[in-house]
Short mmCIF file of C-alpha atoms and ligand atoms in Angstrom, two decimals:
data_model
loop_
_atom_site.label_atom_id
_atom_site.label_comp_id
_atom_site.label_asym_id
_atom_site.label_seq_id
_atom_site.Cartn_x
_atom_site.Cartn_y
_atom_site.Cartn_z
CA MET A 81 -8.88 27.51 -3.75
CA ALA A 82 -6.59 25.56 -6.10
CA ARG A 83 -7.39 22.26 -7.76
CA SER A 84 -5.26 19.27 -6.72
CA ARG A 85 -4.29 16.48 -9.12
CA SER A 86 -7.08 14.36 -7.65
CA GLY A 87 -9.58 17.07 -8.62
CA HIS A 88 -10.38 18.21 -5.07
CA GLN A 89 -10.39 21.87 -4.12
CA LEU A 90 -7.43 22.76 -1.93
CA PRO A 91 -7.49 25.88 0.23
CA ALA A 92 -5.10 28.33 -1.45
CA ALA A 93 -3.02 28.69 1.73
CA VAL A 94 -2.47 24.93 1.91
CA ALA A 95 -1.51 24.73 -1.77
CA LYS A 96 0.87 27.68 -1.34
CA SER A 97 2.54 26.12 1.70
CA LEU A 98 3.52 23.10 -0.42
CA ALA A 99 4.45 24.94 -3.62
CA ASN A 100 8.21 24.76 -3.06
CA ALA A 101 8.44 21.48 -1.18
CA SER A 102 11.18 19.20 -2.46
CA PRO A 103 10.16 15.53 -2.81
CA GLN A 104 13.47 14.48 -1.17
CA PRO A 105 13.46 13.29 2.44
CA PHE A 106 14.76 16.28 4.45
CA TRP A 107 17.23 14.13 6.41
CA LEU A 108 18.97 12.91 3.25
CA ASP A 109 18.91 16.27 1.43
CA GLN A 110 21.92 17.64 3.28
CA PRO A 111 25.13 19.29 2.05
CA ASP A 112 27.23 16.86 4.12
CA ALA A 113 25.74 13.73 2.50
CA PRO A 114 28.61 11.29 1.88
CA GLU A 115 29.78 10.39 -1.60
CA PRO A 116 28.40 7.00 -2.71
CA LEU A 117 30.69 4.03 -2.31
CA PRO A 118 31.51 1.96 -5.41
CA ALA A 119 29.38 -1.03 -6.38
CA LEU A 120 30.77 -4.53 -5.98
CA ALA A 121 32.60 -5.56 -9.16
CA ALA A 122 34.42 -8.69 -7.96
CA HIS A 123 33.89 -12.14 -6.53
CA LEU A 124 34.54 -11.99 -2.79
CA THR A 125 34.64 -14.40 0.08
CA THR A 126 33.67 -13.30 3.56
CA SER A 127 32.66 -14.61 6.95
CA LEU A 128 29.46 -12.53 7.21
CA ALA A 129 27.45 -10.89 4.43
CA VAL A 130 24.85 -8.29 5.44
CA VAL A 131 22.17 -7.51 2.85
CA GLY A 132 20.76 -3.99 3.24
CA ALA A 133 22.30 -0.88 4.83
CA GLY A 134 19.47 0.65 6.79
CA PHE A 135 19.77 0.74 10.57
CA THR A 136 19.36 -3.05 10.84
CA GLY A 137 22.22 -3.78 8.45
CA LEU A 138 24.53 -1.06 9.77
CA TRP A 139 24.05 -2.10 13.39
CA THR A 140 24.55 -5.76 12.47
CA ALA A 141 27.84 -4.99 10.74
CA LEU A 142 29.11 -2.69 13.50
CA LEU A 143 28.11 -5.00 16.35
CA ALA A 144 29.65 -7.99 14.54
CA LYS A 145 32.95 -6.09 14.53
CA GLU A 146 32.52 -5.05 18.18
CA ARG A 147 31.93 -8.67 19.15
CA ASP A 148 34.85 -9.98 17.09
CA PRO A 149 37.13 -7.45 15.36
CA SER A 150 38.77 -10.25 13.35
CA ARG A 151 35.50 -11.25 11.67
CA ASP A 152 35.35 -10.21 8.02
CA VAL A 153 32.09 -8.40 7.23
CA VAL A 154 30.71 -7.27 3.86
CA VAL A 155 27.59 -5.08 3.47
CA LEU A 156 25.68 -5.08 0.19
CA GLU A 157 23.21 -2.20 -0.30
CA ALA A 158 20.89 -1.97 -3.33
CA ARG A 159 20.96 1.84 -3.37
CA THR A 160 22.72 4.03 -0.81
CA VAL A 161 23.08 3.74 2.96
CA GLY A 162 19.90 4.87 4.72
CA ASN A 163 17.95 5.59 1.53
CA ALA A 164 14.85 3.65 2.63
CA ALA A 165 12.91 3.83 5.92
CA SER A 166 16.07 4.53 7.94
CA GLY A 167 16.61 7.90 6.25
CA ARG A 168 12.93 8.86 5.94
CA ASN A 169 11.48 8.48 9.41
CA GLY A 170 10.43 10.88 12.16
CA GLY A 171 13.58 10.29 14.19
CA PHE A 172 11.74 9.11 17.31
CA CYS A 173 14.21 6.66 18.82
CA SER A 174 12.12 4.75 21.33
CA ALA A 175 13.25 2.33 24.00
CA SER A 176 10.21 0.22 23.23
CA LEU A 177 10.85 -3.07 21.43
CA THR A 178 7.12 -3.77 21.18
CA HIS A 179 5.73 -0.73 19.32
CA GLY A 180 4.71 0.82 22.61
CA ILE A 181 3.67 -0.38 26.04
CA ALA A 182 -0.01 -1.03 25.21
CA ASN A 183 0.90 -3.36 22.32
CA GLY A 184 3.55 -5.05 24.45
CA LEU A 185 1.08 -5.63 27.30
CA GLU A 186 -1.43 -7.11 24.88
CA ARG A 187 0.97 -9.49 23.15
CA PHE A 188 3.79 -10.28 25.60
CA PRO A 189 2.41 -9.46 29.08
CA ALA A 190 4.63 -11.87 31.03
CA GLU A 191 7.76 -10.84 29.15
CA LEU A 192 7.17 -7.10 29.03
CA PRO A 193 9.21 -6.11 32.12
CA LEU A 194 12.23 -7.90 30.61
CA LEU A 195 11.55 -6.45 27.15
CA GLU A 196 11.37 -2.95 28.63
CA LYS A 197 14.64 -3.50 30.50
CA LEU A 198 16.35 -4.74 27.34
CA GLY A 199 14.86 -1.83 25.39
CA GLU A 200 16.14 0.75 27.86
CA GLN A 201 19.59 -0.84 27.81
CA ASN A 202 19.45 -0.79 23.99
CA LEU A 203 18.56 2.92 23.93
CA ASN A 204 21.39 3.72 26.34
CA GLU A 205 23.84 1.75 24.22
CA ILE A 206 22.71 3.61 21.10
CA GLY A 207 23.55 6.85 22.91
CA ALA A 208 26.91 5.45 24.02
CA THR A 209 27.82 4.35 20.47
CA ILE A 210 26.87 7.75 19.06
CA ALA A 211 29.10 9.42 21.68
CA LYS A 212 31.98 6.95 21.16
CA HIS A 213 32.04 7.46 17.39
CA ASP A 214 31.32 11.17 17.68
CA ILE A 215 28.27 10.94 15.41
CA ASP A 216 26.77 14.40 14.98
CA CYS A 217 23.08 13.42 14.78
CA ASP A 218 21.53 15.54 17.55
CA PHE A 219 20.67 12.51 19.68
CA GLN A 220 18.78 13.76 22.74
CA LEU A 221 16.96 11.80 25.43
CA THR A 222 13.88 13.97 25.37
CA GLY A 223 10.93 11.81 26.39
CA GLU A 224 7.76 12.58 24.44
CA LEU A 225 4.22 13.89 24.58
CA SER A 226 1.30 11.65 23.81
CA VAL A 227 -1.55 14.03 23.08
CA ALA A 228 -5.32 13.61 22.86
CA THR A 229 -7.24 15.61 20.27
CA ALA A 230 -10.70 14.30 21.25
CA GLY A 231 -12.29 13.38 24.56
CA TRP A 232 -12.68 9.66 23.73
CA GLN A 233 -8.89 9.34 23.44
CA LEU A 234 -8.59 10.09 27.17
CA GLU A 235 -10.46 6.93 28.18
CA GLY A 236 -8.09 4.63 30.04
CA ILE A 237 -5.34 7.26 30.16
CA GLU A 238 -4.85 6.87 33.96
CA GLU A 239 -4.50 3.09 33.55
CA GLU A 240 -2.00 3.59 30.72
CA ALA A 241 0.05 5.93 32.91
CA ALA A 242 -0.09 3.46 35.82
CA ALA A 243 1.09 0.60 33.56
CA ALA A 244 3.95 2.74 32.28
CA ARG A 245 4.96 3.73 35.82
CA ALA A 246 4.90 0.09 36.90
CA LEU A 247 7.43 -0.54 34.13
CA GLY A 248 9.68 2.21 35.46
CA HIS A 249 8.65 5.16 33.29
CA ASP A 250 8.30 8.72 34.48
CA VAL A 251 4.93 9.88 33.15
CA GLU A 252 2.49 12.61 34.07
CA VAL A 253 -1.22 12.77 33.14
CA LEU A 254 -2.18 16.23 31.90
CA ASP A 255 -5.58 17.84 31.35
CA GLY A 256 -6.31 20.26 28.50
CA GLU A 257 -4.70 23.25 30.18
CA GLY A 258 -1.70 21.20 31.31
CA ILE A 259 -0.99 19.79 27.86
CA ARG A 260 -1.38 23.21 26.22
CA ARG A 261 1.25 24.55 28.61
CA GLU A 262 3.62 21.95 27.08
CA LEU A 263 2.57 22.73 23.51
CA ASN A 264 0.19 25.45 22.42
CA SER A 265 -2.39 23.89 20.11
CA PRO A 266 -6.13 24.56 20.35
CA THR A 267 -6.81 20.96 19.27
CA LEU A 268 -5.29 19.40 22.41
CA VAL A 269 -7.62 18.24 25.19
CA GLY A 270 -5.19 16.30 27.41
CA GLY A 271 -2.36 13.82 27.24
CA LEU A 272 0.63 12.13 28.78
CA LYS A 273 4.07 13.61 29.29
CA PHE A 274 6.83 10.99 29.28
CA THR A 275 10.27 12.17 30.34
CA THR A 276 11.75 8.69 29.80
CA GLY A 277 11.83 6.07 27.07
CA ASN A 278 12.45 8.18 23.98
CA ALA A 279 15.22 10.06 22.26
CA LEU A 280 15.06 12.26 19.19
CA VAL A 281 17.69 11.84 16.52
CA GLU A 282 18.47 13.00 12.99
CA PRO A 283 18.08 9.63 11.27
CA GLY A 284 20.01 10.41 8.07
CA ARG A 285 23.07 11.57 10.00
CA LEU A 286 22.80 8.58 12.33
CA ALA A 287 22.87 6.25 9.29
CA TRP A 288 25.84 8.12 7.80
CA GLY A 289 27.65 8.07 11.14
CA LEU A 290 27.14 4.33 11.52
CA ARG A 291 28.38 3.90 7.95
CA ARG A 292 31.59 5.74 8.88
CA ALA A 293 31.98 3.72 12.09
CA CYS A 294 31.58 0.51 10.08
CA LEU A 295 34.17 1.59 7.52
CA ASP A 296 36.58 2.60 10.31
CA ALA A 297 36.12 -0.86 11.84
CA GLY A 298 37.10 -2.48 8.53
CA VAL A 299 33.64 -3.38 7.20
CA ARG A 300 33.50 -3.39 3.39
CA ILE A 301 30.34 -1.61 2.18
CA TYR A 302 29.18 -1.73 -1.44
CA GLU A 303 26.43 0.66 -2.51
CA HIS A 304 24.29 0.35 -5.66
CA THR A 305 24.72 -3.40 -5.24
CA PRO A 306 21.37 -5.20 -5.09
CA VAL A 307 21.56 -8.86 -4.14
CA THR A 308 19.59 -10.66 -6.84
CA SER A 309 19.63 -14.20 -5.46
CA ILE A 310 20.95 -16.28 -2.58
CA THR A 311 21.94 -19.88 -3.17
CA PRO A 312 23.22 -22.39 -0.64
CA SER A 313 26.48 -24.26 -1.07
CA ARG A 314 28.07 -26.94 1.11
CA THR A 315 30.03 -24.45 3.17
CA GLY A 316 27.87 -21.35 3.10
CA LEU A 317 25.82 -19.14 0.81
CA THR A 318 26.46 -17.40 -2.49
CA LEU A 319 24.94 -13.97 -2.93
CA SER A 320 24.71 -12.81 -6.54
CA THR A 321 24.91 -9.14 -7.49
CA PRO A 322 24.83 -7.45 -10.93
CA TYR A 323 28.65 -7.22 -11.33
CA GLY A 324 29.94 -9.74 -8.84
CA SER A 325 29.14 -12.18 -6.05
CA VAL A 326 29.90 -12.90 -2.42
CA ARG A 327 30.52 -16.30 -0.91
CA ALA A 328 29.71 -16.02 2.75
CA GLY A 329 29.81 -18.41 5.67
CA ARG A 330 26.82 -16.64 7.16
CA ALA A 331 24.40 -13.98 5.91
CA VAL A 332 21.71 -11.76 7.33
CA LEU A 333 18.79 -10.20 5.51
CA ALA A 334 18.40 -6.65 6.80
CA THR A 335 16.04 -5.69 4.00
CA GLY A 336 12.67 -5.28 5.77
CA VAL A 337 9.77 -5.97 3.45
CA PHE A 338 12.09 -5.87 0.39
CA GLY A 339 13.48 -9.20 1.60
CA ARG A 340 10.36 -10.94 0.26
CA THR A 341 12.00 -11.11 -3.20
CA LEU A 342 15.00 -13.00 -1.79
CA LEU A 343 13.17 -15.21 0.72
CA ARG A 344 9.51 -15.71 -0.17
CA ARG A 345 8.37 -16.74 3.31
CA ILE A 346 9.00 -13.18 4.60
CA GLY A 347 6.22 -11.94 2.33
CA ALA A 348 3.61 -13.93 4.26
CA TYR A 349 4.20 -11.89 7.41
CA VAL A 350 5.02 -8.38 6.27
CA ILE A 351 3.44 -5.80 3.97
CA PRO A 352 4.71 -2.47 2.59
CA VAL A 353 2.72 0.40 4.10
CA TRP A 354 3.53 3.91 2.89
CA ASP A 355 3.79 6.68 5.46
CA TYR A 356 4.31 10.36 4.61
CA ALA A 357 5.89 13.38 6.27
CA LEU A 358 6.34 17.12 5.78
CA MET A 359 9.14 19.39 7.03
CA THR A 360 8.61 23.13 7.54
CA GLU A 361 11.10 25.87 6.93
CA PRO A 362 12.94 26.94 10.13
CA LEU A 363 10.50 28.74 12.43
CA SER A 364 11.34 32.29 13.44
CA ASP A 365 11.74 33.27 17.10
CA ALA A 366 8.26 34.85 17.01
CA GLN A 367 6.73 31.68 15.52
CA LEU A 368 8.50 29.54 18.12
CA ALA A 369 7.22 31.77 20.90
CA ALA A 370 3.68 31.43 19.49
CA LEU A 371 4.10 27.66 19.28
CA GLY A 372 4.97 27.56 22.97
CA TRP A 373 6.59 24.15 22.75
CA ASN A 374 7.97 23.91 26.28
CA GLY A 375 7.77 20.15 26.90
CA PRO A 376 9.57 17.23 25.24
CA ARG A 377 10.08 18.27 21.63
CA GLY A 378 8.51 15.17 20.10
CA ALA A 379 4.84 14.23 20.14
CA GLY A 380 2.25 11.88 18.72
CA ASP A 381 -1.52 12.01 18.95
CA MET A 382 -3.71 9.23 20.27
CA SER A 383 -6.12 8.71 17.37
CA ASN A 384 -5.96 5.46 15.40
CA GLN A 385 -4.78 7.38 12.34
CA PHE A 386 -2.19 9.32 14.29
CA HIS A 387 0.12 12.23 13.51
CA TYR A 388 3.67 12.42 14.86
CA PHE A 389 5.54 15.71 15.06
CA ARG A 390 8.76 17.14 16.42
CA LEU A 391 11.16 20.02 16.24
CA THR A 392 14.63 19.81 14.68
CA ARG A 393 17.82 21.42 15.87
CA ASP A 394 17.26 24.33 13.47
CA ASN A 395 13.67 24.77 14.69
CA ARG A 396 11.81 23.23 11.79
CA MET A 397 8.76 21.13 12.51
CA LEU A 398 8.38 17.65 11.07
CA TRP A 399 4.72 16.65 10.74
CA GLY A 400 3.92 13.14 9.53
CA GLY A 401 1.64 10.13 9.72
CA TYR A 402 -2.16 9.90 9.50
CA ASP A 403 -2.51 8.24 6.08
CA ALA A 404 -1.05 4.72 6.14
CA VAL A 405 -1.38 3.59 2.55
CA TYR A 406 -1.28 0.04 1.19
CA TYR A 407 -1.25 -0.10 -2.58
CA ASN A 408 -3.22 -3.07 -3.83
CA GLY A 409 -1.16 -6.13 -4.57
CA GLY A 410 1.52 -4.82 -2.18
CA ARG A 411 3.21 -3.02 -5.05
CA ILE A 412 6.36 -1.01 -4.34
CA ARG A 413 7.03 1.82 -6.79
CA ASP A 414 9.45 4.72 -6.28
CA GLU A 415 6.87 7.22 -7.55
CA ASP A 416 4.55 6.43 -4.64
CA ALA A 417 6.96 8.31 -2.35
CA TYR A 418 5.42 11.45 -3.89
CA SER A 419 1.74 11.71 -2.95
CA PRO A 420 0.33 15.24 -3.36
CA ALA A 421 -3.12 14.24 -2.06
CA THR A 422 -1.61 13.00 1.21
CA PHE A 423 0.74 15.99 1.46
CA ALA A 424 -2.23 18.35 1.09
CA LYS A 425 -4.19 16.48 3.75
CA LEU A 426 -1.22 16.59 6.13
CA ALA A 427 -0.65 20.31 5.50
CA ALA A 428 -4.32 21.10 6.16
CA HIS A 429 -4.16 19.13 9.45
CA PHE A 430 -0.98 21.01 10.39
CA PHE A 431 -2.60 24.44 10.05
CA THR A 432 -5.66 23.24 12.01
CA ALA A 433 -3.37 22.08 14.82
CA PHE A 434 -1.23 25.22 14.73
CA PRO A 435 -3.25 28.17 13.37
CA GLN A 436 -0.61 30.52 14.80
CA LEU A 437 1.81 29.15 12.14
CA ALA A 438 -0.33 30.35 9.19
CA GLY A 439 1.97 31.35 6.33
CA VAL A 440 4.71 28.83 7.14
CA SER A 441 6.00 26.88 4.12
CA PHE A 442 7.06 23.27 3.81
CA THR A 443 10.49 22.74 2.29
CA HIS A 444 10.28 18.93 2.01
CA ALA A 445 7.47 16.40 1.53
CA TRP A 446 8.21 12.70 1.17
CA GLY A 447 7.06 9.15 1.80
CA GLY A 448 8.68 5.93 2.86
CA ILE A 449 7.84 2.29 3.33
CA ILE A 450 7.01 0.83 6.71
CA ASP A 451 7.46 -2.94 7.03
CA THR A 452 4.20 -3.71 8.76
CA CYS A 453 3.31 -7.02 10.39
CA SER A 454 0.11 -7.99 12.15
CA ARG A 455 1.59 -7.74 15.67
CA PHE A 456 3.39 -4.40 15.01
CA CYS A 457 6.81 -5.46 16.27
CA ALA A 458 9.78 -7.26 14.72
CA PHE A 459 9.86 -10.99 14.06
CA PHE A 460 12.89 -13.14 13.34
CA GLY A 461 13.69 -16.30 11.42
CA SER A 462 16.43 -18.46 9.91
CA ALA A 463 16.89 -20.24 6.60
CA TYR A 464 19.40 -22.51 4.88
CA GLY A 465 20.09 -24.59 7.97
CA GLY A 466 20.71 -21.52 10.14
CA ARG A 467 23.31 -20.00 7.81
CA LEU A 468 20.99 -17.05 7.14
CA ALA A 469 18.98 -15.04 9.66
CA TYR A 470 16.40 -12.37 8.95
CA VAL A 471 14.31 -9.76 10.74
CA ALA A 472 11.38 -7.65 9.53
CA GLY A 473 8.12 -6.14 10.75
CA TYR A 474 9.23 -3.23 12.97
CA THR A 475 6.05 -1.42 11.86
CA GLY A 476 6.91 2.21 12.34
CA LEU A 477 8.98 1.88 15.52
CA GLY A 478 12.32 0.57 14.36
CA VAL A 479 14.76 3.46 14.79
CA GLY A 480 15.82 2.15 18.21
CA ALA A 481 14.62 -1.45 17.99
CA THR A 482 16.76 -2.22 14.90
CA ARG A 483 19.87 -2.27 17.09
CA PHE A 484 18.27 -4.88 19.33
CA GLY A 485 17.22 -6.75 16.17
CA ALA A 486 20.82 -6.73 14.99
CA GLN A 487 21.96 -8.30 18.28
CA VAL A 488 19.40 -11.06 17.81
CA LEU A 489 20.54 -11.70 14.22
CA LEU A 490 24.14 -12.09 15.38
CA ASP A 491 23.06 -14.43 18.19
CA LYS A 492 21.12 -16.49 15.68
CA ILE A 493 23.78 -16.90 13.00
CA ASP A 494 26.30 -17.94 15.65
CA ASN A 495 23.75 -20.30 17.17
CA LEU A 496 24.06 -18.67 20.61
CA ASP A 497 21.58 -19.35 23.37
CA THR A 498 21.04 -15.92 24.97
CA GLU A 499 18.49 -14.03 27.03
CA ARG A 500 17.44 -12.50 23.73
CA THR A 501 17.02 -15.71 21.72
CA ARG A 502 14.90 -17.23 24.48
CA LEU A 503 12.33 -14.42 24.28
CA ALA A 504 8.83 -15.28 23.03
CA LEU A 505 9.15 -12.09 20.95
CA VAL A 506 12.11 -13.66 19.15
CA ARG A 507 10.83 -17.23 18.95
CA SER A 508 7.27 -16.53 17.77
CA LYS A 509 5.93 -15.18 14.48
CA PRO A 510 3.03 -12.82 13.83
CA ILE A 511 -0.19 -14.13 12.30
CA PRO A 512 0.44 -14.16 8.54
CA PHE A 513 -1.59 -11.97 6.21
CA PRO A 514 -3.85 -13.86 3.79
CA PRO A 515 -2.55 -14.18 0.22
CA GLU A 516 -3.53 -11.69 -2.49
CA PRO A 517 -6.05 -10.66 -3.68
CA VAL A 518 -7.83 -11.34 -0.36
CA ARG A 519 -4.99 -9.50 1.41
CA SER A 520 -5.69 -6.21 -0.36
CA GLY A 521 -9.44 -6.52 0.31
CA VAL A 522 -8.90 -7.21 4.03
CA ILE A 523 -6.42 -4.35 4.42
CA GLN A 524 -8.57 -1.76 2.62
CA LEU A 525 -11.60 -2.83 4.67
CA THR A 526 -9.55 -2.45 7.85
CA ARG A 527 -8.26 0.99 6.85
CA ALA A 528 -11.82 2.19 6.17
CA SER A 529 -13.00 0.82 9.54
CA ILE A 530 -10.12 2.53 11.36
CA ALA A 531 -10.96 5.87 9.72
CA ARG A 532 -14.63 5.45 10.74
CA ALA A 533 -13.61 4.64 14.33
CA ASP A 534 -11.71 7.95 14.54
CA GLU A 535 -14.74 9.82 13.18
CA HIS A 536 -17.10 8.10 15.67
CA GLU A 537 -15.39 8.68 19.00
CA GLY A 538 -13.14 5.65 18.74
CA ARG A 539 -16.02 3.14 18.42
CA ARG A 540 -14.66 -0.01 16.79
CA ASP A 541 -17.03 -1.71 14.38
CA ALA A 542 -17.72 -5.46 14.21
CA TRP A 543 -14.81 -6.00 11.79
CA LEU A 544 -12.23 -4.31 14.03
CA ARG A 545 -13.59 -6.14 17.07
CA LEU A 546 -13.16 -9.43 15.24
CA LEU A 547 -9.57 -8.55 14.32
CA ASP A 548 -8.90 -7.52 17.94
CA ARG A 549 -10.16 -10.90 19.11
CA VAL A 550 -7.87 -12.88 16.81
CA GLY A 551 -4.90 -10.56 17.46
CA LEU A 552 -4.60 -9.31 13.87
CA GLY A 553 -3.84 -5.66 13.36
CA PHE A 554 -3.03 -2.97 10.83
CA ASP A 555 -0.91 0.02 11.84
CA SER A 556 1.96 2.19 10.72
C1 FAD B 659 7.90 7.89 6.96
C2 FAD B 659 8.39 6.98 8.06
C3 FAD B 659 8.41 7.45 9.38
C4 FAD B 659 8.89 6.63 10.41
N1 FAD B 659 9.04 7.16 11.66
C5 FAD B 659 9.64 6.42 12.63
C6 FAD B 659 9.97 7.01 13.88
O1 FAD B 659 9.82 8.21 14.10
N2 FAD B 659 10.51 6.19 14.83
C7 FAD B 659 10.77 4.87 14.60
O2 FAD B 659 11.24 4.18 15.50
N3 FAD B 659 10.53 4.32 13.38
C8 FAD B 659 10.01 5.06 12.39
N4 FAD B 659 9.83 4.52 11.16
C9 FAD B 659 10.27 3.12 10.93
C10 FAD B 659 11.79 3.01 10.86
O3 FAD B 659 12.28 3.96 9.95
C11 FAD B 659 12.15 1.59 10.42
O4 FAD B 659 11.59 0.65 11.32
C12 FAD B 659 13.65 1.33 10.36
O5 FAD B 659 14.33 2.36 9.70
C13 FAD B 659 13.90 0.00 9.64
O6 FAD B 659 15.26 -0.13 9.32
P1 FAD B 659 15.76 -1.33 8.42
O7 FAD B 659 17.22 -1.22 8.31
O8 FAD B 659 15.21 -2.61 8.96
O9 FAD B 659 15.05 -1.11 7.01
P2 FAD B 659 15.35 -0.05 5.85
O10 FAD B 659 15.79 1.24 6.37
O11 FAD B 659 14.15 -0.08 4.96
O12 FAD B 659 16.60 -0.68 5.09
C14 FAD B 659 16.51 -1.78 4.22
C15 FAD B 659 17.65 -1.63 3.21
O13 FAD B 659 17.75 -2.80 2.40
C16 FAD B 659 18.10 -2.39 1.09
N5 FAD B 659 17.74 -3.47 0.18
C17 FAD B 659 16.51 -3.90 -0.17
N6 FAD B 659 16.59 -4.94 -1.03
C18 FAD B 659 17.91 -5.19 -1.21
C19 FAD B 659 18.64 -6.15 -1.97
N7 FAD B 659 18.01 -7.07 -2.73
N8 FAD B 659 20.00 -6.12 -1.94
C20 FAD B 659 20.64 -5.19 -1.17
N9 FAD B 659 20.00 -4.26 -0.43
C21 FAD B 659 18.65 -4.27 -0.44
C22 FAD B 659 17.27 -1.12 0.89
O14 FAD B 659 17.77 -0.32 -0.17
C23 FAD B 659 17.41 -0.46 2.25
O15 FAD B 659 18.50 0.42 2.33
C24 FAD B 659 9.33 5.29 10.12
C25 FAD B 659 9.31 4.84 8.79
C26 FAD B 659 8.86 5.66 7.78
C27 FAD B 659 8.86 5.15 6.36
#
């Protein structure tokens, strides 16, 4: 046993597995990472200013150029392209625009067939763009496994499969033996095998590839250029940055939860929730054989505090999720990306799930911020008489949906009436979170109740049942 910083005893094997883990996100810690682009040191005028260069901002800029190559587009990024959630995620690129079918059915039942159609089209167009621009990000339409680790998680599984099939998905219900033929873990008791609706991607390389495609299309990108304020003028908006400014006819905020400092109203609907992930060293052929991962190479479990896991092209395993941490007051600090207590918990869970991988080391362990809203899928809005549009709240399923979000932002700033802008998903907002300090109290209470539900066969206590009734949720 070794003692962790929190004073708990860690099994020596778990401590050893993390001893050499770099705190960098694996996807961004690559030899082919691009050189940073210079910060803005001038006063510019442009047609469209995009604030933030995660997937939302990059897709907005690229699609703006695809729609109208003559439009001038400037992207302002506080740090570097893809440094936040877009370069830190699991790389599950889902067709779902609603954080999964169950959440979509609950919140937008009438609209879900259309949302699923638009989501599938969006996923296909992501693949087409990656191919067109020759982006080497290992994009593969894999499907995914949804696995149960306890009997209670199998309740309603047939109904879930039927609902998915009715929406056009190819899904198979598997018992314990069936699921362990897809992936050899003693903890699995059943699950669903989807062969549609999900791709796996290397998110860092996707962000860098979109950056290159934007630059090739004539987009001007400035890194290390935080926008510090936005002020309206008669003809547009002025965005101030440390060494310059941009006067723009239109602007979009592609800043997720960070946008709350530029437009306060965003902060009512979205909170920063930290999510953490580990990456193993490449598995040997013998370890891979023991793992027996024959099915779709991406999976998530069905508990409330869920793990997600996948293989990479060089046969590492990414293992993330479970702890979804809200720091009181909604604080955002860089140092919270490093959380040894959570890393140790994740590593211990990993070796329970895959005892045949005993002795494997983790090379990377990191955290990132999920922009969580109470309905778990993106919401949209406008400000300054429609000259600015924003999106936030993807809640852990934004790798694919951000491209759809970008299309909506462009529709909105050009005041277009489209199939997208008429959606209830686009026109409605989530239930806001209460202000602090009540917010922190409510969220911590909810997290504790969710953990108890997982320990007690999924039974939701009175608090969770009340939240279910009013449609308020907490997830990652
Ligand atoms: C650990 C983790 C795992 C996840 N796993 C998955 C997954 O497997 N599948 C999935 O679909 N989703 C996943 N997600 C969620 C997904 O990553 C996000 O939904 C998506 O990347 C959001 O993209 P974005 O561009 O909206 O936000 P971000 O990527 O957060 O980009 C916002 C950008 O704005 C910049 N910015 C902020 N303030 C300013 C300012 N004032 N001026 C200029 N720039 C500014 C930031 O630096 C940042 O680059 C995960 C997230 C995390 C953290």
